[in-house]
Short mmCIF file of C-alpha atoms in Angstrom, two decimals:
data_model
loop_
_atom_site.label_atom_id
_atom_site.label_comp_id
_atom_site.label_asym_id
_atom_site.label_seq_id
_atom_site.Cartn_x
_atom_site.Cartn_y
_atom_site.Cartn_z
CA MET M 1 76.65 159.75 84.57
CA LYS M 2 76.76 156.87 87.29
CA ASN M 3 80.12 155.75 86.53
CA ASN M 4 81.45 158.98 86.51
CA ILE M 5 79.77 159.72 90.44
CA LEU M 6 81.31 156.64 91.52
CA SER M 7 84.43 157.87 90.29
CA ILE M 8 84.34 160.73 92.08
CA CYS M 9 83.08 159.44 95.48
CA THR M 10 86.10 156.68 94.98
CA LEU M 11 88.56 159.66 94.72
CA LEU M 12 87.07 161.74 97.54
CA VAL M 13 87.46 158.62 100.01
CA ALA M 14 90.77 158.22 98.91
CA MET M 15 91.70 161.61 99.38
CA SER M 16 90.18 161.54 102.78
CA VAL M 17 92.38 158.28 103.88
CA PHE M 18 95.41 160.18 102.18
CA SER M 19 94.76 163.38 104.35
CA GLN M 20 93.83 161.21 107.45
CA ASN M 21 97.22 159.23 107.20
CA GLU M 22 99.26 162.56 107.53
CA LYS M 23 97.67 163.95 110.71
CA THR M 24 99.74 163.48 113.73
CA LEU M 25 98.81 160.96 116.07
CA VAL M 26 101.50 161.37 118.68
CA THR M 27 104.34 163.75 119.73
CA ILE M 28 106.91 162.48 121.60
CA ASN M 29 109.44 165.50 122.84
CA LYS M 30 108.23 167.68 119.95
CA GLU M 31 109.02 164.73 117.42
CA LYS M 32 105.67 164.02 115.68
CA THR M 33 104.32 160.54 114.55
CA THR M 34 102.16 160.59 111.80
CA ILE M 35 99.15 158.39 111.69
CA ALA M 36 100.60 156.80 108.45
CA ASP M 37 104.13 156.06 110.43
CA PHE M 38 102.42 154.07 113.12
CA LYS M 39 99.88 151.96 110.54
CA ARG M 40 102.76 151.08 109.14
CA ILE M 41 104.69 149.35 111.92
CA TYR M 42 101.39 148.15 113.27
CA GLU M 43 100.11 146.50 109.71
CA LYS M 44 103.56 145.18 109.61
CA ASN M 45 102.67 141.76 111.59
CA LEU M 46 99.34 141.93 111.93
CA ASP M 47 98.41 138.59 109.80
CA ALA M 48 100.90 136.70 112.41
CA ILE M 49 99.18 138.33 115.43
CA ASP M 50 96.33 135.89 116.77
CA SER M 51 94.89 137.30 119.78
CA GLU M 52 92.79 140.28 119.87
CA GLU M 53 94.51 141.47 122.61
CA ALA M 54 97.50 141.30 120.89
CA LYS M 55 95.94 143.61 118.15
CA ASP M 56 94.46 146.09 120.31
CA VAL M 57 95.25 149.64 119.00
CA THR M 58 95.67 151.39 122.01
CA ASN M 59 98.11 148.52 123.70
CA ASN M 60 100.09 148.58 120.16
CA LEU M 61 100.35 152.41 120.42
CA THR M 62 101.87 152.19 124.04
CA LEU M 63 104.35 149.68 122.79
CA TYR M 64 105.10 152.20 120.13
CA ILE M 65 105.71 154.82 122.45
CA ASN M 66 108.08 152.84 124.74
CA TYR M 67 109.63 151.78 121.48
CA LYS M 68 110.29 155.10 120.48
CA LEU M 69 111.78 156.43 124.60
CA LYS M 70 114.42 153.56 124.29
CA VAL M 71 115.67 154.33 121.14
CA LYS M 72 115.58 158.06 121.49
CA GLU M 73 117.55 157.44 124.99
CA ALA M 74 120.09 155.21 122.49
CA TYR M 75 120.60 158.30 120.19
CA LEU M 76 121.18 160.64 123.63
CA LEU M 77 123.82 157.90 124.69
CA ARG M 78 125.56 158.28 121.28
CA PHE M 79 125.38 154.70 120.59
CA ASP M 80 125.19 155.31 117.00
CA THR M 81 128.78 156.73 116.86
CA LEU M 82 130.26 153.49 118.05
CA PRO M 83 132.52 152.11 115.47
CA SER M 84 130.83 148.53 115.61
CA TYR M 85 127.40 150.41 115.02
CA LYS M 86 128.57 152.22 112.00
CA LYS M 87 130.23 148.92 109.95
CA GLU M 88 126.98 147.27 110.55
CA ILE M 89 124.89 149.40 109.42
CA ALA M 90 127.26 150.55 106.36
CA SER M 91 127.08 146.56 105.76
CA TYR M 92 123.65 146.62 105.67
CA LYS M 93 123.26 149.67 103.32
CA ASP M 94 125.26 147.98 100.50
CA GLN M 95 122.86 144.77 100.85
CA LEU M 96 119.71 146.71 100.95
CA ALA M 97 120.40 149.13 98.40
CA ALA M 98 121.88 146.58 96.04
CA PRO M 99 118.47 145.92 94.33
CA TYR M 100 117.84 149.46 93.72
CA LEU M 101 121.24 149.03 91.63
CA GLN M 102 119.58 146.60 89.16
CA ASP M 103 117.53 148.07 86.21
CA THR M 104 114.73 145.87 86.87
CA THR M 105 112.70 146.58 83.77
CA PHE M 106 116.17 145.96 81.80
CA ILE M 107 116.30 142.41 83.76
CA THR M 108 112.52 141.61 83.05
CA GLU M 109 113.03 142.29 78.90
CA LEU M 110 116.62 140.35 79.31
CA VAL M 111 115.19 137.78 80.87
CA LYS M 112 112.12 137.34 78.00
CA GLU M 113 114.90 137.61 75.57
CA VAL M 114 117.03 135.39 76.44
CA TYR M 115 114.11 133.00 76.99
CA LEU M 116 113.44 133.36 73.08
CA ARG M 117 116.76 132.73 72.58
CA THR M 118 116.97 129.20 74.29
CA LYS M 119 114.18 128.44 71.70
CA SER M 120 116.26 128.14 68.86
CA GLU M 121 119.85 127.62 68.00
CA VAL M 122 122.23 129.83 66.03
CA LYS M 123 125.09 127.93 63.55
CA ALA M 124 128.04 130.84 62.92
CA LYS M 125 131.71 131.14 61.93
CA HIS M 126 133.90 134.26 63.21
CA ILE M 127 136.92 136.20 62.93
CA LEU M 128 138.51 137.41 65.58
CA ILE M 129 141.13 140.44 66.54
CA ARG M 130 142.46 140.08 69.66
CA THR M 131 142.34 143.34 71.69
CA LEU M 132 143.40 144.12 75.15
CA LYS M 133 140.59 144.79 77.48
CA ASP M 134 141.78 148.07 78.47
CA ALA M 135 143.81 148.99 75.41
CA THR M 136 144.81 153.00 74.95
CA PRO M 137 142.63 154.59 72.22
CA LYS M 138 145.33 154.37 69.78
CA ASP M 139 145.54 150.75 69.85
CA THR M 140 141.91 150.24 70.18
CA LEU M 141 141.54 151.84 66.79
CA ILE M 142 143.93 149.77 65.22
CA SER M 143 142.43 146.66 66.00
CA PHE M 144 139.09 148.05 64.56
CA ASN M 145 140.11 149.13 61.50
CA LYS M 146 141.75 145.57 60.86
CA ILE M 147 138.84 144.21 61.71
CA THR M 148 136.76 146.40 59.31
CA THR M 149 139.32 145.76 56.40
CA ILE M 150 138.84 142.36 56.78
CA ARG M 151 135.15 142.56 56.70
CA ASN M 152 135.35 144.53 53.46
CA ARG M 153 136.97 141.74 51.95
CA ILE M 154 134.14 139.54 52.84
CA ILE M 155 131.70 142.09 51.75
CA ASN M 156 133.62 142.54 48.49
CA GLY M 157 133.42 138.50 47.59
CA GLU M 158 136.05 136.49 49.43
CA ASN M 159 135.33 133.43 50.74
CA PHE M 160 135.05 134.08 54.95
CA GLU M 161 136.56 130.62 55.83
CA LYS M 162 139.46 131.52 53.62
CA VAL M 163 139.82 134.61 55.17
CA ALA M 164 139.32 133.43 58.52
CA VAL M 165 142.44 131.11 58.04
CA GLU M 166 144.83 133.90 56.56
CA THR M 167 143.59 136.30 59.71
CA SER M 168 141.55 135.22 62.25
CA GLU M 169 143.46 135.34 66.09
CA ASP M 170 141.61 132.65 67.03
CA ILE M 171 143.99 129.81 66.99
CA SER M 172 141.08 127.17 66.44
CA ALA M 173 140.68 128.59 63.13
CA GLN M 174 144.22 127.22 61.81
CA GLY M 175 144.26 124.55 63.76
CA ASN M 176 147.73 122.73 64.70
CA ALA M 177 149.59 120.68 61.62
CA LYS M 178 152.53 119.56 63.97
CA LYS M 179 149.56 118.37 66.57
CA GLY M 180 147.26 116.29 63.85
CA VAL M 181 144.72 119.04 65.16
CA GLU M 182 142.88 120.13 61.86
CA GLY M 183 141.37 124.06 62.14
CA ASN M 184 137.73 125.02 62.09
CA LYS M 185 138.12 128.07 59.40
CA GLY M 186 136.39 129.96 62.26
CA ASN M 187 133.11 127.70 61.98
CA LEU M 188 131.65 127.45 65.57
CA GLY M 189 128.92 125.42 64.86
CA TYR M 190 125.45 125.47 66.29
CA PHE M 191 125.20 127.38 70.04
CA SER M 192 122.12 128.79 72.24
CA ALA M 193 122.01 131.18 74.84
CA PHE M 194 124.61 131.34 77.49
CA ASN M 195 127.01 129.48 75.31
CA MET M 196 129.19 132.44 74.28
CA VAL M 197 130.02 135.80 75.73
CA ALA M 198 127.00 138.20 75.89
CA PRO M 199 128.32 140.63 72.99
CA PHE M 200 128.73 137.36 70.55
CA GLU M 201 125.43 136.09 71.60
CA ASP M 202 123.84 139.06 70.82
CA ALA M 203 125.11 139.68 67.50
CA ALA M 204 124.72 136.03 66.40
CA TYR M 205 120.88 136.13 67.00
CA LYS M 206 120.67 139.44 65.45
CA THR M 207 122.84 138.99 62.52
CA LYS M 208 120.01 137.24 59.81
CA VAL M 209 121.38 134.12 57.72
CA GLY M 210 124.05 134.50 55.20
CA ALA M 211 125.05 138.01 56.43
CA VAL M 212 128.16 139.51 58.09
CA SER M 213 127.34 141.48 61.12
CA MET M 214 129.15 144.98 61.64
CA PRO M 215 132.51 144.45 63.85
CA PHE M 216 131.44 144.15 67.92
CA ARG M 217 133.78 143.90 71.10
CA SER M 218 133.95 141.36 73.26
CA LYS M 219 136.60 140.36 76.49
CA PHE M 220 138.49 138.88 73.91
CA GLY M 221 138.53 141.57 71.19
CA TYR M 222 136.93 142.56 67.90
CA HIS M 223 135.06 140.08 66.09
CA ILE M 224 132.55 139.72 63.16
CA LEU M 225 130.56 136.63 62.50
CA LYS M 226 128.68 135.31 59.34
CA VAL M 227 125.12 133.55 60.30
CA ASP M 228 124.61 130.08 58.24
CA ASN M 229 121.61 128.59 60.00
CA PHE M 230 118.92 128.89 62.46
CA ARG M 231 116.99 125.78 63.99
CA ALA M 232 114.96 124.88 66.58
CA ALA M 233 116.55 124.18 69.93
CA LYS M 234 117.03 120.62 70.57
CA GLY M 235 116.94 121.02 74.78
CA GLU M 236 118.83 119.12 76.64
CA ILE M 237 119.85 115.13 77.28
CA GLU M 238 121.33 113.01 79.86
CA ALA M 239 123.38 110.24 78.36
CA ALA M 240 126.15 107.82 79.28
CA HIS M 241 129.37 106.81 77.29
CA ILE M 242 132.01 104.58 77.20
CA LEU M 243 135.47 105.61 76.04
CA ILE M 244 138.42 103.80 74.77
CA SER M 245 141.26 105.96 74.69
CA ASN M 246 143.64 106.25 71.02
CA SER M 247 146.47 105.47 73.52
CA THR M 248 146.53 101.51 71.85
CA LYS M 249 146.66 100.23 68.54
CA SER M 250 143.57 98.31 69.31
CA SER M 251 141.55 100.91 70.87
CA LYS M 252 139.24 100.08 67.78
CA THR M 253 139.04 96.60 68.31
CA LYS M 254 138.35 96.95 72.17
CA ILE M 255 135.32 99.64 71.32
CA ASN M 256 133.97 96.93 68.87
CA GLU M 257 133.88 93.98 71.33
CA VAL M 258 132.03 96.20 73.83
CA TYR M 259 129.49 97.05 71.30
CA LYS M 260 128.70 93.04 70.38
CA ARG M 261 128.62 92.52 73.86
CA LEU M 262 126.07 95.74 74.11
CA GLN M 263 124.08 94.47 71.36
CA ASN M 264 123.84 90.57 73.22
CA LYS M 265 121.95 92.85 75.97
CA GLU M 266 124.64 93.07 78.82
CA THR M 267 124.48 96.12 80.75
CA PHE M 268 125.68 99.29 79.70
CA ALA M 269 126.40 100.49 83.07
CA LYS M 270 128.69 97.36 83.72
CA LEU M 271 130.13 97.48 80.53
CA ALA M 272 131.28 100.71 81.60
CA ASN M 273 132.24 100.31 84.71
CA GLU M 274 134.93 97.77 83.23
CA TYR M 275 135.85 98.82 80.12
CA SER M 276 135.23 102.76 79.87
CA GLU M 277 138.91 104.86 80.44
CA ASP M 278 136.44 108.06 81.45
CA ARG M 279 137.34 108.20 84.82
CA GLY M 280 134.86 111.22 85.80
CA SER M 281 132.13 108.62 84.57
CA LYS M 282 133.01 105.12 84.58
CA ALA M 283 131.96 104.53 88.33
CA LYS M 284 128.88 106.27 87.64
CA GLY M 285 128.13 103.60 84.88
CA GLY M 286 129.44 106.01 82.07
CA LYS M 287 126.59 108.64 83.14
CA LEU M 288 127.54 112.20 82.53
CA ALA M 289 126.11 115.79 82.86
CA LYS M 290 122.91 117.33 81.37
CA PHE M 291 123.91 119.18 78.43
CA GLY M 292 122.82 120.43 75.61
CA THR M 293 124.12 121.28 71.89
CA GLY M 294 127.69 123.31 72.02
CA LYS M 295 128.76 121.72 74.89
CA MET M 296 130.77 118.28 73.61
CA VAL M 297 132.81 117.88 70.67
CA LYS M 298 130.99 118.01 67.43
CA PRO M 299 131.11 114.37 66.77
CA PHE M 300 129.96 113.33 70.46
CA GLU M 301 127.04 115.78 70.19
CA ILE M 302 126.16 114.63 66.50
CA ALA M 303 125.76 110.96 67.84
CA ALA M 304 124.31 111.54 71.15
CA PHE M 305 121.02 114.06 69.86
CA SER M 306 120.66 111.37 66.81
CA LEU M 307 119.79 109.12 69.19
CA GLU M 308 115.67 108.81 69.23
CA ASN M 309 114.29 106.48 72.27
CA GLU M 310 115.43 106.53 75.52
CA GLY M 311 117.63 103.68 75.83
CA ASP M 312 119.09 103.75 72.69
CA PHE M 313 122.77 103.38 72.33
CA SER M 314 125.11 104.49 69.05
CA LYS M 315 127.37 102.70 67.05
CA PRO M 316 131.01 103.25 68.11
CA PHE M 317 132.16 106.63 66.59
CA LYS M 318 135.44 108.58 66.87
CA THR M 319 136.39 112.31 68.50
CA ARG M 320 140.10 113.39 69.62
CA PHE M 321 139.70 111.80 72.69
CA GLY M 322 139.41 108.36 71.24
CA TRP M 323 136.60 105.87 70.87
CA HIS M 324 132.80 106.28 72.13
CA ILE M 325 129.61 104.58 72.17
CA VAL M 326 127.01 107.01 73.73
CA LYS M 327 123.63 105.82 75.68
CA LEU M 328 120.79 107.79 75.88
CA LEU M 329 119.18 108.16 79.35
CA LYS M 330 116.81 111.25 78.94
CA LYS M 331 115.47 114.08 77.07
CA HIS M 332 114.74 117.62 78.34
CA PRO M 333 112.90 119.62 76.02
CA ILE M 334 112.83 123.11 76.13
CA ARG M 335 110.18 124.06 79.32
CA SER M 336 107.78 126.96 79.36
CA PHE M 337 108.56 130.30 80.09
CA VAL M 338 106.76 130.20 83.41
CA GLU M 339 109.13 127.20 84.47
CA MET M 340 112.22 128.74 82.96
CA LYS M 341 111.96 132.16 84.29
CA GLN M 342 113.31 131.84 88.08
CA GLU M 343 116.11 129.83 86.37
CA LEU M 344 117.05 132.16 83.58
CA THR M 345 116.95 135.07 85.79
CA ALA M 346 119.02 133.54 88.35
CA LYS M 347 121.70 132.81 85.54
CA ILE M 348 121.62 136.16 84.10
CA LYS M 349 122.46 137.59 87.46
CA ARG M 350 125.37 135.59 88.06
CA SER M 351 126.53 136.08 84.46
CA SER M 352 128.35 139.05 83.04
CA ARG M 353 125.39 140.53 81.65
CA MET M 354 124.38 142.01 85.13
CA GLN M 355 127.12 144.67 84.52
CA MET M 356 124.90 145.62 81.47
CA SER M 357 122.27 146.01 84.01
CA GLU M 358 124.39 148.13 86.42
CA THR M 359 125.46 150.13 83.05
CA ALA M 360 121.93 150.77 82.08
CA VAL M 361 121.51 152.55 86.02
CA ILE M 362 124.04 154.45 85.59
CA ASN M 363 123.08 155.58 82.07
CA LYS M 364 119.73 156.67 83.46
CA LEU M 365 121.32 158.26 86.32
CA LYS M 366 123.96 160.81 83.57
CA LYS M 367 120.85 161.80 82.33
CA GLN M 368 118.79 162.78 85.19
CA TYR M 369 121.65 164.28 87.26
CA ALA M 370 123.84 167.56 86.78
CA ILE M 371 127.04 166.03 85.85
CA VAL M 372 129.97 168.61 85.09
CA GLU M 373 133.62 167.66 84.64
CA ASN M 374 136.27 170.57 85.47
CA GLU M 375 138.61 169.95 82.44
CA GLU M 376 141.04 172.21 83.76
CA SER M 377 141.23 170.17 87.01
CA LYS M 378 141.59 167.09 84.40
CA ASP M 379 144.65 168.13 83.63
CA ILE M 380 146.17 166.35 85.93
CA LEU M 381 145.46 162.98 84.28
CA ASN M 382 147.90 163.94 81.89
CA ARG M 383 151.07 163.96 84.53
CA LYS M 384 152.98 161.39 84.92
CA ASP M 385 153.72 161.52 88.57
CA ILE M 386 149.85 161.64 89.63
CA ARG M 387 150.07 159.11 91.82
CA THR M 388 152.39 161.31 94.08
CA ILE M 389 151.49 164.94 93.64
CA SER M 390 151.12 166.41 97.18
CA LYS M 391 147.60 166.68 98.71
CA ASP M 392 147.65 170.44 98.97
CA SER M 393 147.67 170.36 95.03
CA LEU M 394 144.75 168.43 94.70
CA GLN M 395 141.88 170.80 96.35
CA ASN M 396 140.05 171.63 92.98
CA ASN M 397 136.93 169.95 92.24
CA ILE M 398 137.45 167.45 89.45
CA ILE M 399 133.68 166.43 89.10
CA SER M 400 130.21 167.75 90.26
CA ILE M 401 127.28 165.70 90.64
CA ASN M 402 123.82 167.56 91.50
CA ASP M 403 124.91 169.65 94.79
CA SER M 404 128.11 167.34 95.43
CA ASN M 405 131.50 168.10 94.83
CA ILE M 406 134.49 165.87 94.21
CA LYS M 407 138.10 166.91 94.84
CA GLN M 408 141.36 165.75 92.56
CA GLU M 409 142.44 164.04 95.90
CA THR M 410 139.49 161.79 96.28
CA PHE M 411 140.38 160.57 92.29
CA VAL M 412 144.25 160.25 93.11
CA GLU M 413 143.13 158.55 96.46
CA TYR M 414 141.01 155.77 94.37
CA LEU M 415 144.52 155.86 91.92
CA LYS M 416 146.74 154.66 94.93
CA ASN M 417 145.92 150.96 94.61
CA ARG M 418 145.03 150.24 90.73
CA ARG M 419 147.98 150.24 88.40
CA ASN M 420 146.72 147.61 85.70
CA LYS M 421 144.69 149.90 83.81
CA PRO M 422 144.88 153.50 82.01
CA ILE M 423 144.28 156.90 83.60
CA TYR M 424 141.77 157.70 81.24
CA VAL M 425 139.78 154.21 81.80
CA LEU M 426 140.41 154.50 85.57
CA PHE M 427 139.08 158.09 85.26
CA GLU M 428 135.69 156.49 83.99
CA MET M 429 135.26 154.04 86.36
CA PHE M 430 135.93 156.83 88.97
CA LYS M 431 133.11 158.70 87.89
CA ASN M 432 130.68 155.78 87.52
CA GLN M 433 131.52 154.66 91.26
CA GLU M 434 130.98 158.14 92.50
CA ILE M 435 127.71 158.55 90.30
CA LEU M 436 126.47 155.32 91.91
CA ALA M 437 127.57 156.53 95.62
CA TYR M 438 125.70 159.43 95.18
CA TYR M 439 122.53 157.69 94.44
CA LYS M 440 123.26 155.46 97.18
CA LYS M 441 123.45 157.79 99.58
CA ASN M 442 120.36 159.78 98.12
CA LEU M 443 118.08 156.65 98.65
CA VAL M 444 116.68 157.59 101.94
CA ASN M 445 115.33 160.88 100.04
CA THR M 446 114.14 159.21 96.53
CA GLU M 447 112.77 155.68 97.86
CA PRO M 448 110.43 155.76 100.92
CA GLU M 449 110.63 152.06 101.52
CA TYR M 450 114.39 151.83 101.06
CA ALA M 451 114.15 154.53 103.61
CA ASN M 452 111.95 153.12 106.10
CA VAL M 453 113.30 149.45 106.38
CA LEU M 454 116.70 151.09 107.00
CA LYS M 455 115.34 153.17 109.66
CA GLU M 456 114.07 150.41 111.01
CA TYR M 457 117.14 148.54 110.90
CA GLU M 458 119.27 151.37 112.54
CA ASP M 459 116.48 151.71 115.09
CA GLY M 460 116.55 147.86 116.02
CA LEU M 461 120.49 147.78 116.00
CA LEU M 462 120.42 150.76 118.48
CA LEU M 463 117.65 149.16 120.92
CA PHE M 464 119.73 146.13 120.79
CA GLU M 465 122.55 147.62 122.23
CA LEU M 466 120.83 149.49 125.07
CA MET M 467 118.85 146.36 126.03
CA GLN M 468 122.09 144.72 126.64
CA GLN M 469 123.73 147.05 128.38
CA LYS M 470 120.50 148.74 130.30
CA ILE M 471 118.76 145.21 131.22
CA TRP M 472 120.43 142.42 129.87
CA ASN M 473 124.03 142.61 131.02
CA LYS M 474 122.21 144.15 134.53
CA SER M 475 120.09 141.17 135.28
CA SER M 476 122.69 138.58 134.53
CA LYS M 477 125.42 140.55 136.51
CA ASP M 478 123.26 141.83 139.39
CA THR M 479 123.66 138.43 141.80
CA LEU M 480 122.30 140.95 144.69
CA GLY M 481 119.45 142.32 142.49
CA LEU M 482 118.68 139.27 141.13
CA LYS M 483 117.95 137.66 145.16
CA THR M 484 116.46 140.94 146.25
CA TYR M 485 113.58 140.77 143.61
CA PHE M 486 113.04 137.11 144.53
CA SER M 487 112.40 137.71 148.26
CA ASN M 488 109.92 140.54 147.58
CA ASN M 489 108.33 138.25 144.97
CA LYS M 490 108.39 134.63 147.02
CA GLU M 491 104.53 134.22 146.54
CA LYS M 492 104.94 134.04 143.02
CA TYR M 493 107.55 131.23 143.11
CA GLY M 494 105.72 129.35 146.32
CA THR M 495 108.17 126.91 148.27
CA LYS M 496 110.96 126.84 145.01
CA GLU M 497 114.50 127.67 145.42
CA LEU M 498 116.04 130.47 143.40
CA LYS M 499 118.88 128.42 142.06
CA ASN M 500 116.16 125.73 140.82
CA ILE M 501 114.29 128.34 138.56
CA LYS M 502 117.14 131.01 138.18
CA GLY M 503 116.02 131.50 134.31
CA GLU M 504 112.62 131.85 134.99
CA VAL M 505 113.02 134.54 137.68
CA MET M 506 116.46 136.32 135.66
CA ASN M 507 113.53 136.71 132.73
CA ASP M 508 110.82 138.12 135.51
CA TYR M 509 113.45 140.43 136.74
CA GLN M 510 114.67 141.96 133.56
CA ASN M 511 110.68 142.24 132.68
CA PHE M 512 111.01 144.48 136.23
CA LEU M 513 113.86 146.36 135.23
CA GLU M 514 112.59 146.99 131.87
CA LYS M 515 109.38 148.41 133.14
CA ASP M 516 110.92 150.55 135.92
CA TRP M 517 113.06 152.38 132.70
CA ILE M 518 110.29 152.60 130.90
CA THR M 519 108.71 154.70 133.87
CA ASP M 520 111.71 156.69 134.21
CA LEU M 521 111.92 157.33 130.41
CA ARG M 522 108.08 158.46 130.46
CA LYS M 523 108.47 160.83 133.61
CA LYS M 524 111.14 162.86 131.76
CA SER M 525 109.06 162.92 128.35
CA SER M 526 106.39 164.92 126.77
CA ILE M 527 103.86 162.62 125.09
CA LYS M 528 101.01 163.86 123.90
CA VAL M 529 98.59 161.47 121.82
CA SER M 530 95.96 163.03 119.92
CA LYS M 531 92.68 161.33 121.46
CA ARG M 532 90.91 162.04 118.29
CA GLN M 533 92.90 160.71 116.20
CA LEU M 534 93.44 157.73 117.99
CA LYS M 535 89.66 157.11 118.41
CA LYS M 536 89.16 157.45 114.48
CA LEU M 537 92.11 154.55 113.83
CA ILE M 538 90.35 152.64 116.27
CA LYS M 539 87.18 152.94 114.53
CA PHE M 540 88.88 152.27 110.95
CA TYR M 541 90.46 148.96 112.27
CA HIS M 542 87.32 147.89 113.83
CA ARG M 543 85.60 148.54 110.37
CA GLU M 544 87.91 146.29 108.93
#
């Protein structure tokens, strides 16, 4: 019972505070400012203010009213119509809207998922049927049917590697006999998060060991894959190496000589600098950038990750680049989620996965909005002369998004410089663009924080332009006015000459001009402050 009473009291207090915030504090020329509006501005920099005088509510209200009067004057002078202002605001809107175009829930879940993947590595083999990114529906279907037929062969008992050599359009599967390069038969070895394109990674981690995935599409085409194994991730390592290329017959003899000198305790870095033929690393003692599995050729990876202790070096081994000796410098195990969260988030935002986030936003909006495609108007998509149709014939609505209608003319204009994709693909891209444009345009109505920040920036930019014209430029160019001000206030500056304290006098003159200007603005404005609400506000902050 006691808890219920406390809950009711808390709710009543909250409702009272909310009601109070909606009350009008000041009216300037019939434009009302609520207590909430003032509190938002006042509290923004409250923590950074030291003196009690600067925190005074009445003083801050006076400054707020002065600010509103200046901004109103800027609008009356139509500063908001200046091309430079419009350009700046358009650019800022794009920056400000960017976070709203990301599905934060989607990104948060993706970061968690990717972290779990970094803790394990998957070994898989694949078959690829190449498909153009913008292939027509007909060609796409042909590729899909081809990869489905291949999958059925494997499901019905044929060997995956044999079928990969016969059918895969990934050239690494067959190799190159003329160059003596053996094919990998579709085998990709072990890999982890970010080693493959996102759709491939997704399919690999979601397929069980021994199973063959359903066909899936990446930017390269259609794939199927078979998962051979999962293992705990080995993390990353720092290593150095010495390379003797295969260009001479004595390369094996040479690497063995280097190995003997290492066994006789000669410095690895010195020998790398002297003998290594890897130009990128020899000057650094053979040191390579930090790497994980899937980054190096297989024999090099095996040798490097087989070393147990920092400082250990391998026996000579051969890759297609030549003979190597590798030394382990440092191990980097998988870190905790808290340690990796920021790094993984940044990686995701730089990767193609961010398109998935934008797509998630668009898909949500498609469910929220009433989107209608006018099929009759869409007939122009079938016309070969679509880009040259006269504007007069393009005035019908092609898409409607809630209360917004988009004409055929807008779509055809969108097509003008886009010729590398089929029309039906461009139409879908156009539709998605218009959905996002509608969303961005309406952010001021749906996102209060966005609306407040944008309004502050708009008003601040206008105020800057106005102060530049009314005060700063005037004070720097009005030499007679500056001299007059100095003469009228000489007692303030004592025996100092104007030329020696011009900066100080100019600053005072600017304050003088601004004070006069504010007085004039106040005289021609109607300002009404609610004394009752001001008193309550002062009491509220005094209590805190």
